[in-house]
PDB file of C-alpha atoms and ligand atoms in Angstrom:
ATOM      1  CA  MET A  31      57.676 -56.477  91.336  1.00  0.00           C
ATOM      2  CA  SER A  32      57.055 -57.797  94.868  1.00  0.00           C
ATOM      3  CA  PRO A  33      53.381 -58.218  95.807  1.00  0.00           C
ATOM      4  CA  ILE A  34      53.818 -55.917  98.795  1.00  0.00           C
ATOM      5  CA  ARG A  35      55.198 -53.154  96.590  1.00  0.00           C
ATOM      6  CA  GLN A  36      52.381 -53.721  94.115  1.00  0.00           C
ATOM      7  CA  ASN A  37      49.762 -53.591  96.891  1.00  0.00           C
ATOM      8  CA  LEU A  38      51.249 -50.386  98.296  1.00  0.00           C
ATOM      9  CA  GLN A  39      51.041 -48.771  94.866  1.00  0.00           C
ATOM     10  CA  ALA A  40      47.414 -49.863  94.442  1.00  0.00           C
ATOM     11  CA  ILE A  41      46.486 -48.514  97.883  1.00  0.00           C
ATOM     12  CA  THR A  42      48.213 -45.232  97.190  1.00  0.00           C
ATOM     13  CA  THR A  43      46.147 -44.941  94.015  1.00  0.00           C
ATOM     14  CA  THR A  44      42.975 -45.622  96.030  1.00  0.00           C
ATOM     15  CA  ILE A  45      43.927 -43.027  98.644  1.00  0.00           C
ATOM     16  CA  VAL A  46      44.635 -40.374  96.024  1.00  0.00           C
ATOM     17  CA  ALA A  47      41.356 -41.085  94.226  1.00  0.00           C
ATOM     18  CA  ALA A  48      39.262 -41.062  97.422  1.00  0.00           C
ATOM     19  CA  ALA A  49      40.892 -37.826  98.562  1.00  0.00           C
ATOM     20  CA  GLN A  50      40.350 -36.092  95.238  1.00  0.00           C
ATOM     21  CA  GLU A  51      36.757 -37.347  95.065  1.00  0.00           C
ATOM     22  CA  SER A  52      36.061 -35.539  98.302  1.00  0.00           C
ATOM     23  CA  GLY A  53      38.040 -32.387  97.565  1.00  0.00           C
ATOM     24  CA  ARG A  54      40.900 -33.251  99.902  1.00  0.00           C
ATOM     25  CA  GLN A  55      44.652 -33.100  99.401  1.00  0.00           C
ATOM     26  CA  PRO A  56      45.983 -36.656  98.958  1.00  0.00           C
ATOM     27  CA  ALA A  57      48.959 -35.726 101.147  1.00  0.00           C
ATOM     28  CA  SER A  58      46.561 -35.117 104.056  1.00  0.00           C
ATOM     29  CA  VAL A  59      46.002 -38.889 104.332  1.00  0.00           C
ATOM     30  CA  GLN A  60      48.808 -40.952 105.826  1.00  0.00           C
ATOM     31  CA  LEU A  61      49.037 -44.693 105.221  1.00  0.00           C
ATOM     32  CA  LEU A  62      49.842 -46.737 108.318  1.00  0.00           C
ATOM     33  CA  ALA A  63      50.941 -50.235 107.290  1.00  0.00           C
ATOM     34  CA  VAL A  64      49.594 -52.710 109.866  1.00  0.00           C
ATOM     35  CA  SER A  65      52.174 -55.474 110.016  1.00  0.00           C
ATOM     36  CA  LYS A  66      50.760 -57.592 112.861  1.00  0.00           C
ATOM     37  CA  THR A  67      51.326 -61.342 112.385  1.00  0.00           C
ATOM     38  CA  PHE A  68      53.802 -60.661 109.542  1.00  0.00           C
ATOM     39  CA  GLY A  69      57.520 -61.030 110.063  1.00  0.00           C
ATOM     40  CA  PRO A  70      60.339 -58.501 109.796  1.00  0.00           C
ATOM     41  CA  GLU A  71      60.983 -59.568 106.196  1.00  0.00           C
ATOM     42  CA  ALA A  72      57.518 -58.309 105.182  1.00  0.00           C
ATOM     43  CA  VAL A  73      58.210 -54.971 106.912  1.00  0.00           C
ATOM     44  CA  LEU A  74      61.554 -54.717 105.141  1.00  0.00           C
ATOM     45  CA  GLU A  75      59.862 -55.351 101.818  1.00  0.00           C
ATOM     46  CA  ALA A  76      57.441 -52.502 102.490  1.00  0.00           C
ATOM     47  CA  VAL A  77      60.344 -50.300 103.591  1.00  0.00           C
ATOM     48  CA  ALA A  78      62.113 -51.037 100.310  1.00  0.00           C
ATOM     49  CA  ALA A  79      58.962 -49.785  98.568  1.00  0.00           C
ATOM     50  CA  GLY A  80      59.157 -46.522 100.541  1.00  0.00           C
ATOM     51  CA  GLN A  81      56.769 -47.197 103.448  1.00  0.00           C
ATOM     52  CA  ARG A  82      57.932 -45.735 106.787  1.00  0.00           C
ATOM     53  CA  ALA A  83      54.992 -45.918 109.258  1.00  0.00           C
ATOM     54  CA  PHE A  84      53.976 -49.289 110.711  1.00  0.00           C
ATOM     55  CA  GLY A  85      51.286 -50.369 113.171  1.00  0.00           C
ATOM     56  CA  GLU A  86      51.486 -53.243 115.652  1.00  0.00           C
ATOM     57  CA  ASN A  87      48.787 -54.703 117.934  1.00  0.00           C
ATOM     58  CA  TYR A  88      50.657 -57.181 120.080  1.00  0.00           C
ATOM     59  CA  LEU A  89      53.382 -55.776 122.289  1.00  0.00           C
ATOM     60  CA  GLN A  90      55.954 -58.571 122.372  1.00  0.00           C
ATOM     61  CA  GLU A  91      55.582 -59.284 118.673  1.00  0.00           C
ATOM     62  CA  GLY A  92      55.983 -55.582 117.935  1.00  0.00           C
ATOM     63  CA  LEU A  93      59.077 -55.176 120.125  1.00  0.00           C
ATOM     64  CA  ASP A  94      60.753 -58.203 118.524  1.00  0.00           C
ATOM     65  CA  LYS A  95      59.983 -56.849 115.062  1.00  0.00           C
ATOM     66  CA  ILE A  96      61.231 -53.331 115.826  1.00  0.00           C
ATOM     67  CA  ARG A  97      64.530 -54.793 117.008  1.00  0.00           C
ATOM     68  CA  ALA A  98      64.810 -57.191 114.041  1.00  0.00           C
ATOM     69  CA  VAL A  99      64.274 -54.528 111.383  1.00  0.00           C
ATOM     70  CA  GLN A 100      66.711 -52.183 113.154  1.00  0.00           C
ATOM     71  CA  GLU A 101      69.324 -54.920 113.213  1.00  0.00           C
ATOM     72  CA  ALA A 102      68.676 -55.532 109.512  1.00  0.00           C
ATOM     73  CA  GLY A 103      69.756 -51.931 108.897  1.00  0.00           C
ATOM     74  CA  ALA A 104      66.390 -50.365 108.042  1.00  0.00           C
ATOM     75  CA  PRO A 105      66.176 -46.559 107.978  1.00  0.00           C
ATOM     76  CA  ALA A 106      64.367 -44.839 110.873  1.00  0.00           C
ATOM     77  CA  LEU A 107      60.755 -46.021 110.969  1.00  0.00           C
ATOM     78  CA  GLU A 108      57.717 -44.655 112.794  1.00  0.00           C
ATOM     79  CA  TRP A 109      56.039 -47.317 114.938  1.00  0.00           C
ATOM     80  CA  HIS A 110      52.413 -46.960 116.049  1.00  0.00           C
ATOM     81  CA  PHE A 111      50.875 -49.092 118.787  1.00  0.00           C
ATOM     82  CA  ILE A 112      47.258 -49.885 117.813  1.00  0.00           C
ATOM     83  CA  GLY A 113      46.317 -52.777 120.105  1.00  0.00           C
ATOM     84  CA  PRO A 114      44.649 -53.085 123.507  1.00  0.00           C
ATOM     85  CA  ILE A 115      46.886 -51.825 126.348  1.00  0.00           C
ATOM     86  CA  GLN A 116      47.288 -53.554 129.707  1.00  0.00           C
ATOM     87  CA  SER A 117      48.352 -51.156 132.425  1.00  0.00           C
ATOM     88  CA  ASN A 118      51.378 -53.305 133.396  1.00  0.00           C
ATOM     89  CA  LYS A 119      52.660 -53.109 129.795  1.00  0.00           C
ATOM     90  CA  THR A 120      52.776 -49.356 129.309  1.00  0.00           C
ATOM     91  CA  ARG A 121      56.526 -48.866 129.860  1.00  0.00           C
ATOM     92  CA  PRO A 122      57.817 -50.664 126.735  1.00  0.00           C
ATOM     93  CA  ILE A 123      55.116 -48.934 124.699  1.00  0.00           C
ATOM     94  CA  ALA A 124      56.288 -45.544 126.011  1.00  0.00           C
ATOM     95  CA  GLU A 125      59.896 -46.486 125.274  1.00  0.00           C
ATOM     96  CA  HIS A 126      59.620 -47.953 121.784  1.00  0.00           C
ATOM     97  CA  PHE A 127      56.682 -46.406 119.940  1.00  0.00           C
ATOM     98  CA  ALA A 128      56.118 -42.944 118.456  1.00  0.00           C
ATOM     99  CA  TRP A 129      52.317 -43.118 118.485  1.00  0.00           C
ATOM    100  CA  VAL A 130      49.582 -44.893 120.474  1.00  0.00           C
ATOM    101  CA  HIS A 131      46.096 -45.016 118.900  1.00  0.00           C
ATOM    102  CA  THR A 132      44.277 -46.986 121.585  1.00  0.00           C
ATOM    103  CA  VAL A 133      44.209 -44.870 124.754  1.00  0.00           C
ATOM    104  CA  GLU A 134      40.797 -45.172 126.403  1.00  0.00           C
ATOM    105  CA  ARG A 135      41.506 -44.556 130.105  1.00  0.00           C
ATOM    106  CA  GLU A 136      43.154 -41.755 132.065  1.00  0.00           C
ATOM    107  CA  LYS A 137      45.256 -44.178 134.098  1.00  0.00           C
ATOM    108  CA  ILE A 138      46.893 -45.595 130.972  1.00  0.00           C
ATOM    109  CA  ALA A 139      47.607 -42.096 129.665  1.00  0.00           C
ATOM    110  CA  GLN A 140      49.179 -41.069 132.980  1.00  0.00           C
ATOM    111  CA  ARG A 141      51.461 -44.077 132.963  1.00  0.00           C
ATOM    112  CA  LEU A 142      52.497 -43.513 129.342  1.00  0.00           C
ATOM    113  CA  SER A 143      53.334 -39.894 130.159  1.00  0.00           C
ATOM    114  CA  GLU A 144      55.314 -40.816 133.297  1.00  0.00           C
ATOM    115  CA  GLN A 145      57.185 -43.573 131.485  1.00  0.00           C
ATOM    116  CA  ARG A 146      58.027 -41.684 128.295  1.00  0.00           C
ATOM    117  CA  PRO A 147      61.843 -41.419 128.450  1.00  0.00           C
ATOM    118  CA  ALA A 148      63.313 -37.947 128.883  1.00  0.00           C
ATOM    119  CA  GLY A 149      64.857 -36.755 125.655  1.00  0.00           C
ATOM    120  CA  MET A 150      62.342 -38.498 123.408  1.00  0.00           C
ATOM    121  CA  ALA A 151      59.682 -36.496 121.577  1.00  0.00           C
ATOM    122  CA  PRO A 152      56.294 -36.550 123.297  1.00  0.00           C
ATOM    123  CA  LEU A 153      54.297 -39.711 122.626  1.00  0.00           C
ATOM    124  CA  GLN A 154      51.618 -38.960 120.009  1.00  0.00           C
ATOM    125  CA  ILE A 155      48.189 -40.050 121.219  1.00  0.00           C
ATOM    126  CA  CYS A 156      44.800 -40.869 119.764  1.00  0.00           C
ATOM    127  CA  LEU A 157      41.862 -41.695 122.001  1.00  0.00           C
ATOM    128  CA  GLN A 158      39.951 -44.783 120.931  1.00  0.00           C
ATOM    129  CA  VAL A 159      36.222 -44.099 120.881  1.00  0.00           C
ATOM    130  CA  ASN A 160      33.477 -46.691 121.055  1.00  0.00           C
ATOM    131  CA  ILE A 161      31.164 -45.239 118.447  1.00  0.00           C
ATOM    132  CA  SER A 162      27.690 -46.694 118.391  1.00  0.00           C
ATOM    133  CA  GLY A 163      27.288 -50.160 116.947  1.00  0.00           C
ATOM    134  CA  GLU A 164      30.866 -51.076 117.635  1.00  0.00           C
ATOM    135  CA  ALA A 165      31.275 -54.812 118.054  1.00  0.00           C
ATOM    136  CA  SER A 166      34.246 -54.639 120.416  1.00  0.00           C
ATOM    137  CA  LYS A 167      33.960 -53.264 123.908  1.00  0.00           C
ATOM    138  CA  SER A 168      37.054 -51.132 123.425  1.00  0.00           C
ATOM    139  CA  GLY A 169      37.080 -47.385 123.484  1.00  0.00           C
ATOM    140  CA  VAL A 170      35.797 -44.551 125.615  1.00  0.00           C
ATOM    141  CA  ALA A 171      32.052 -43.881 125.438  1.00  0.00           C
ATOM    142  CA  PRO A 172      31.236 -40.722 123.449  1.00  0.00           C
ATOM    143  CA  ASN A 173      29.682 -39.054 126.498  1.00  0.00           C
ATOM    144  CA  GLU A 174      32.922 -39.529 128.476  1.00  0.00           C
ATOM    145  CA  LEU A 175      35.222 -38.467 125.666  1.00  0.00           C
ATOM    146  CA  ALA A 176      35.496 -34.720 126.331  1.00  0.00           C
ATOM    147  CA  ALA A 177      36.499 -35.156 129.979  1.00  0.00           C
ATOM    148  CA  LEU A 178      39.145 -37.737 129.069  1.00  0.00           C
ATOM    149  CA  ALA A 179      40.463 -35.628 126.181  1.00  0.00           C
ATOM    150  CA  HIS A 180      41.023 -32.567 128.379  1.00  0.00           C
ATOM    151  CA  LYS A 181      42.860 -34.656 130.997  1.00  0.00           C
ATOM    152  CA  VAL A 182      45.086 -36.365 128.428  1.00  0.00           C
ATOM    153  CA  ALA A 183      45.835 -33.075 126.673  1.00  0.00           C
ATOM    154  CA  ALA A 184      47.227 -31.736 129.958  1.00  0.00           C
ATOM    155  CA  LEU A 185      49.770 -34.541 130.484  1.00  0.00           C
ATOM    156  CA  PRO A 186      53.351 -33.359 129.977  1.00  0.00           C
ATOM    157  CA  ASN A 187      54.952 -36.078 127.866  1.00  0.00           C
ATOM    158  CA  LEU A 188      52.040 -36.797 125.569  1.00  0.00           C
ATOM    159  CA  THR A 189      50.638 -34.872 122.614  1.00  0.00           C
ATOM    160  CA  LEU A 190      46.954 -35.527 122.083  1.00  0.00           C
ATOM    161  CA  ARG A 191      46.553 -35.663 118.299  1.00  0.00           C
ATOM    162  CA  GLY A 192      43.049 -36.979 117.753  1.00  0.00           C
ATOM    163  CA  LEU A 193      40.603 -39.869 117.725  1.00  0.00           C
ATOM    164  CA  MET A 194      40.553 -43.453 116.537  1.00  0.00           C
ATOM    165  CA  ALA A 195      37.722 -45.955 116.047  1.00  0.00           C
ATOM    166  CA  ILE A 196      37.104 -49.424 114.663  1.00  0.00           C
ATOM    167  CA  PRO A 197      33.477 -49.458 113.505  1.00  0.00           C
ATOM    168  CA  GLU A 198      31.584 -52.666 113.130  1.00  0.00           C
ATOM    169  CA  PRO A 199      32.284 -54.081 109.643  1.00  0.00           C
ATOM    170  CA  ALA A 200      29.661 -53.018 107.098  1.00  0.00           C
ATOM    171  CA  ASP A 201      29.497 -53.929 103.412  1.00  0.00           C
ATOM    172  CA  ASP A 202      27.488 -50.898 102.448  1.00  0.00           C
ATOM    173  CA  PHE A 203      29.478 -47.750 101.616  1.00  0.00           C
ATOM    174  CA  ASP A 204      26.906 -45.356 103.097  1.00  0.00           C
ATOM    175  CA  GLN A 205      26.745 -47.399 106.291  1.00  0.00           C
ATOM    176  CA  GLN A 206      30.543 -47.268 106.509  1.00  0.00           C
ATOM    177  CA  ARG A 207      30.440 -43.503 106.003  1.00  0.00           C
ATOM    178  CA  ALA A 208      27.799 -43.022 108.687  1.00  0.00           C
ATOM    179  CA  ALA A 209      30.008 -44.646 111.332  1.00  0.00           C
ATOM    180  CA  PHE A 210      33.040 -42.559 110.379  1.00  0.00           C
ATOM    181  CA  ALA A 211      30.898 -39.422 110.310  1.00  0.00           C
ATOM    182  CA  GLN A 212      30.085 -40.031 113.979  1.00  0.00           C
ATOM    183  CA  LEU A 213      33.767 -40.015 114.863  1.00  0.00           C
ATOM    184  CA  ARG A 214      34.358 -36.905 112.791  1.00  0.00           C
ATOM    185  CA  THR A 215      31.522 -35.090 114.571  1.00  0.00           C
ATOM    186  CA  LEU A 216      33.062 -35.900 117.964  1.00  0.00           C
ATOM    187  CA  TYR A 217      36.442 -34.707 116.683  1.00  0.00           C
ATOM    188  CA  GLU A 218      34.990 -31.429 115.458  1.00  0.00           C
ATOM    189  CA  GLN A 219      33.256 -30.875 118.799  1.00  0.00           C
ATOM    190  CA  LEU A 220      36.558 -31.283 120.647  1.00  0.00           C
ATOM    191  CA  ARG A 221      38.268 -28.879 118.269  1.00  0.00           C
ATOM    192  CA  ALA A 222      35.471 -26.348 118.742  1.00  0.00           C
ATOM    193  CA  ASP A 223      36.037 -26.849 122.456  1.00  0.00           C
ATOM    194  CA  GLY A 224      39.632 -25.635 122.088  1.00  0.00           C
ATOM    195  CA  LEU A 225      41.680 -28.824 121.713  1.00  0.00           C
ATOM    196  CA  ALA A 226      44.296 -28.597 118.943  1.00  0.00           C
ATOM    197  CA  LEU A 227      43.590 -31.941 117.269  1.00  0.00           C
ATOM    198  CA  ASP A 228      44.660 -32.828 113.725  1.00  0.00           C
ATOM    199  CA  THR A 229      44.257 -36.611 113.467  1.00  0.00           C
ATOM    200  CA  LEU A 230      41.386 -38.938 112.626  1.00  0.00           C
ATOM    201  CA  SER A 231      42.683 -42.518 112.637  1.00  0.00           C
ATOM    202  CA  MET A 232      39.961 -44.453 110.844  1.00  0.00           C
ATOM    203  CA  GLY A 233      39.564 -46.847 107.943  1.00  0.00           C
ATOM    204  CA  MET A 234      41.103 -50.265 107.297  1.00  0.00           C
ATOM    205  CA  SER A 235      41.486 -52.451 104.195  1.00  0.00           C
ATOM    206  CA  ALA A 236      37.750 -52.941 103.693  1.00  0.00           C
ATOM    207  CA  ASP A 237      36.493 -49.417 104.422  1.00  0.00           C
ATOM    208  CA  MET A 238      39.316 -46.959 103.820  1.00  0.00           C
ATOM    209  CA  ARG A 239      37.557 -45.160 100.949  1.00  0.00           C
ATOM    210  CA  ALA A 240      34.573 -44.305 103.128  1.00  0.00           C
ATOM    211  CA  ALA A 241      36.904 -43.212 105.935  1.00  0.00           C
ATOM    212  CA  ILE A 242      38.839 -40.875 103.645  1.00  0.00           C
ATOM    213  CA  VAL A 243      35.651 -39.323 102.302  1.00  0.00           C
ATOM    214  CA  GLU A 244      34.700 -38.629 105.945  1.00  0.00           C
ATOM    215  CA  GLY A 245      38.034 -37.015 106.774  1.00  0.00           C
ATOM    216  CA  ALA A 246      40.470 -39.755 107.857  1.00  0.00           C
ATOM    217  CA  THR A 247      44.028 -38.460 108.171  1.00  0.00           C
ATOM    218  CA  ILE A 248      45.500 -41.898 108.987  1.00  0.00           C
ATOM    219  CA  VAL A 249      44.191 -45.103 107.436  1.00  0.00           C
ATOM    220  CA  ARG A 250      45.395 -48.308 109.103  1.00  0.00           C
ATOM    221  CA  VAL A 251      45.779 -50.940 106.402  1.00  0.00           C
ATOM    222  CA  GLY A 252      46.982 -54.500 106.957  1.00  0.00           C
ATOM    223  CA  SER A 253      45.676 -57.312 104.779  1.00  0.00           C
ATOM    224  CA  ALA A 254      45.409 -55.190 101.618  1.00  0.00           C
ATOM    225  CA  ILE A 255      49.185 -54.685 101.878  1.00  0.00           C
ATOM    226  CA  PHE A 256      50.519 -57.886 103.392  1.00  0.00           C
ATOM    227  CA  GLY A 257      47.819 -60.418 102.498  1.00  0.00           C
ATOM    228  CA  ALA A 258      45.533 -62.538 104.675  1.00  0.00           C
ATOM    229  CA  ARG A 259      46.673 -63.014 108.261  1.00  0.00           C
ATOM    230  CA  ASN A 260      47.363 -66.414 109.772  1.00  0.00           C
ATOM    231  CA  TYR A 261      46.892 -65.996 113.514  1.00  0.00           C
ATOM    232  CA  ASP A 262      48.302 -69.468 114.284  1.00  0.00           C
ATOM    233  CA  LYS A 263      51.765 -68.230 113.405  1.00  0.00           C
ATOM    234  CA  ALA A 264      51.554 -65.059 115.494  1.00  0.00           C
TER     235      ALA A 264
HETATM  236  C1  LIG Z 351      44.436 -55.397 112.216  1.00  0.00           C
HETATM  237  C2  LIG Z 351      44.052 -53.969 112.362  1.00  0.00           C
HETATM  238  C3  LIG Z 351      44.002 -53.113 111.265  1.00  0.00           C
HETATM  239  C4  LIG Z 351      44.203 -53.565 109.833  1.00  0.00           C
HETATM  240  O1  LIG Z 351      43.120 -54.335 109.407  1.00  0.00           O
HETATM  241  P1  LIG Z 351      42.996 -54.842 107.879  1.00  0.00           P
HETATM  242  O2  LIG Z 351      41.577 -55.201 107.750  1.00  0.00           O
HETATM  243  O3  LIG Z 351      43.925 -55.989 107.748  1.00  0.00           O
HETATM  244  O4  LIG Z 351      43.393 -53.711 107.010  1.00  0.00           O
HETATM  245  C5  LIG Z 351      43.719 -51.783 111.508  1.00  0.00           C
HETATM  246  N1  LIG Z 351      43.509 -51.306 112.752  1.00  0.00           N
HETATM  247  C6  LIG Z 351      43.546 -52.099 113.825  1.00  0.00           C
HETATM  248  C7  LIG Z 351      43.318 -51.522 115.171  1.00  0.00           C
HETATM  249  C8  LIG Z 351      43.818 -53.448 113.665  1.00  0.00           C
HETATM  250  O5  LIG Z 351      43.832 -54.231 114.755  1.00  0.00           O
END
């Protein structure tokens, strides 16, 4: 059995166990396979094992890969953009991806909505939130989240689905949970405020169990599927 197939099976087992542990339906947690720095052949191997949703961080690399796997005859896949977005690069994102997890500014959301081609389904959006203790500077501050969420929800060619965060890495399970709980609290506040959200994009290879226990509906998993990344090749 290919290592990628084996890893996908192991992760599925982990997802099911974490969901059941916390009284959740395993089917309520979607696995997003983060294929950044890995080539089309790795994606095709995951596709052969049944995986259909893939995440990419770097635009040009992602576009090349989407084209390569299409040309290789892969079935329809769902591509998620999960990297930082420059405002002059929104058009290809709007044209080639189904989801964007990393919207943190109104201007970017407006451009994605304007540039989403007519006839395509609305672009599915998560707002990236800078929850406290986050190492990166990315994400909207929690106190600016509600205003941004209401503006994005009103844009015609986007569907605001939920929130995403990348907490600072923590070894301790309870510390991991505490960070994800912050995101879940913000999500529940927005829902109470009338926004029809259904997505919490949180948890990666090292902390997906804690994320699922705190309500993740999408876990973004890279190295646990594809192996260690070599950024020199990317
Ligand atoms: C790379 C990346 C992941 C996957 O990280 P792993 O630790 O390899 O599972 C998830 N989300 C984002 C935004 C990433 O950039």
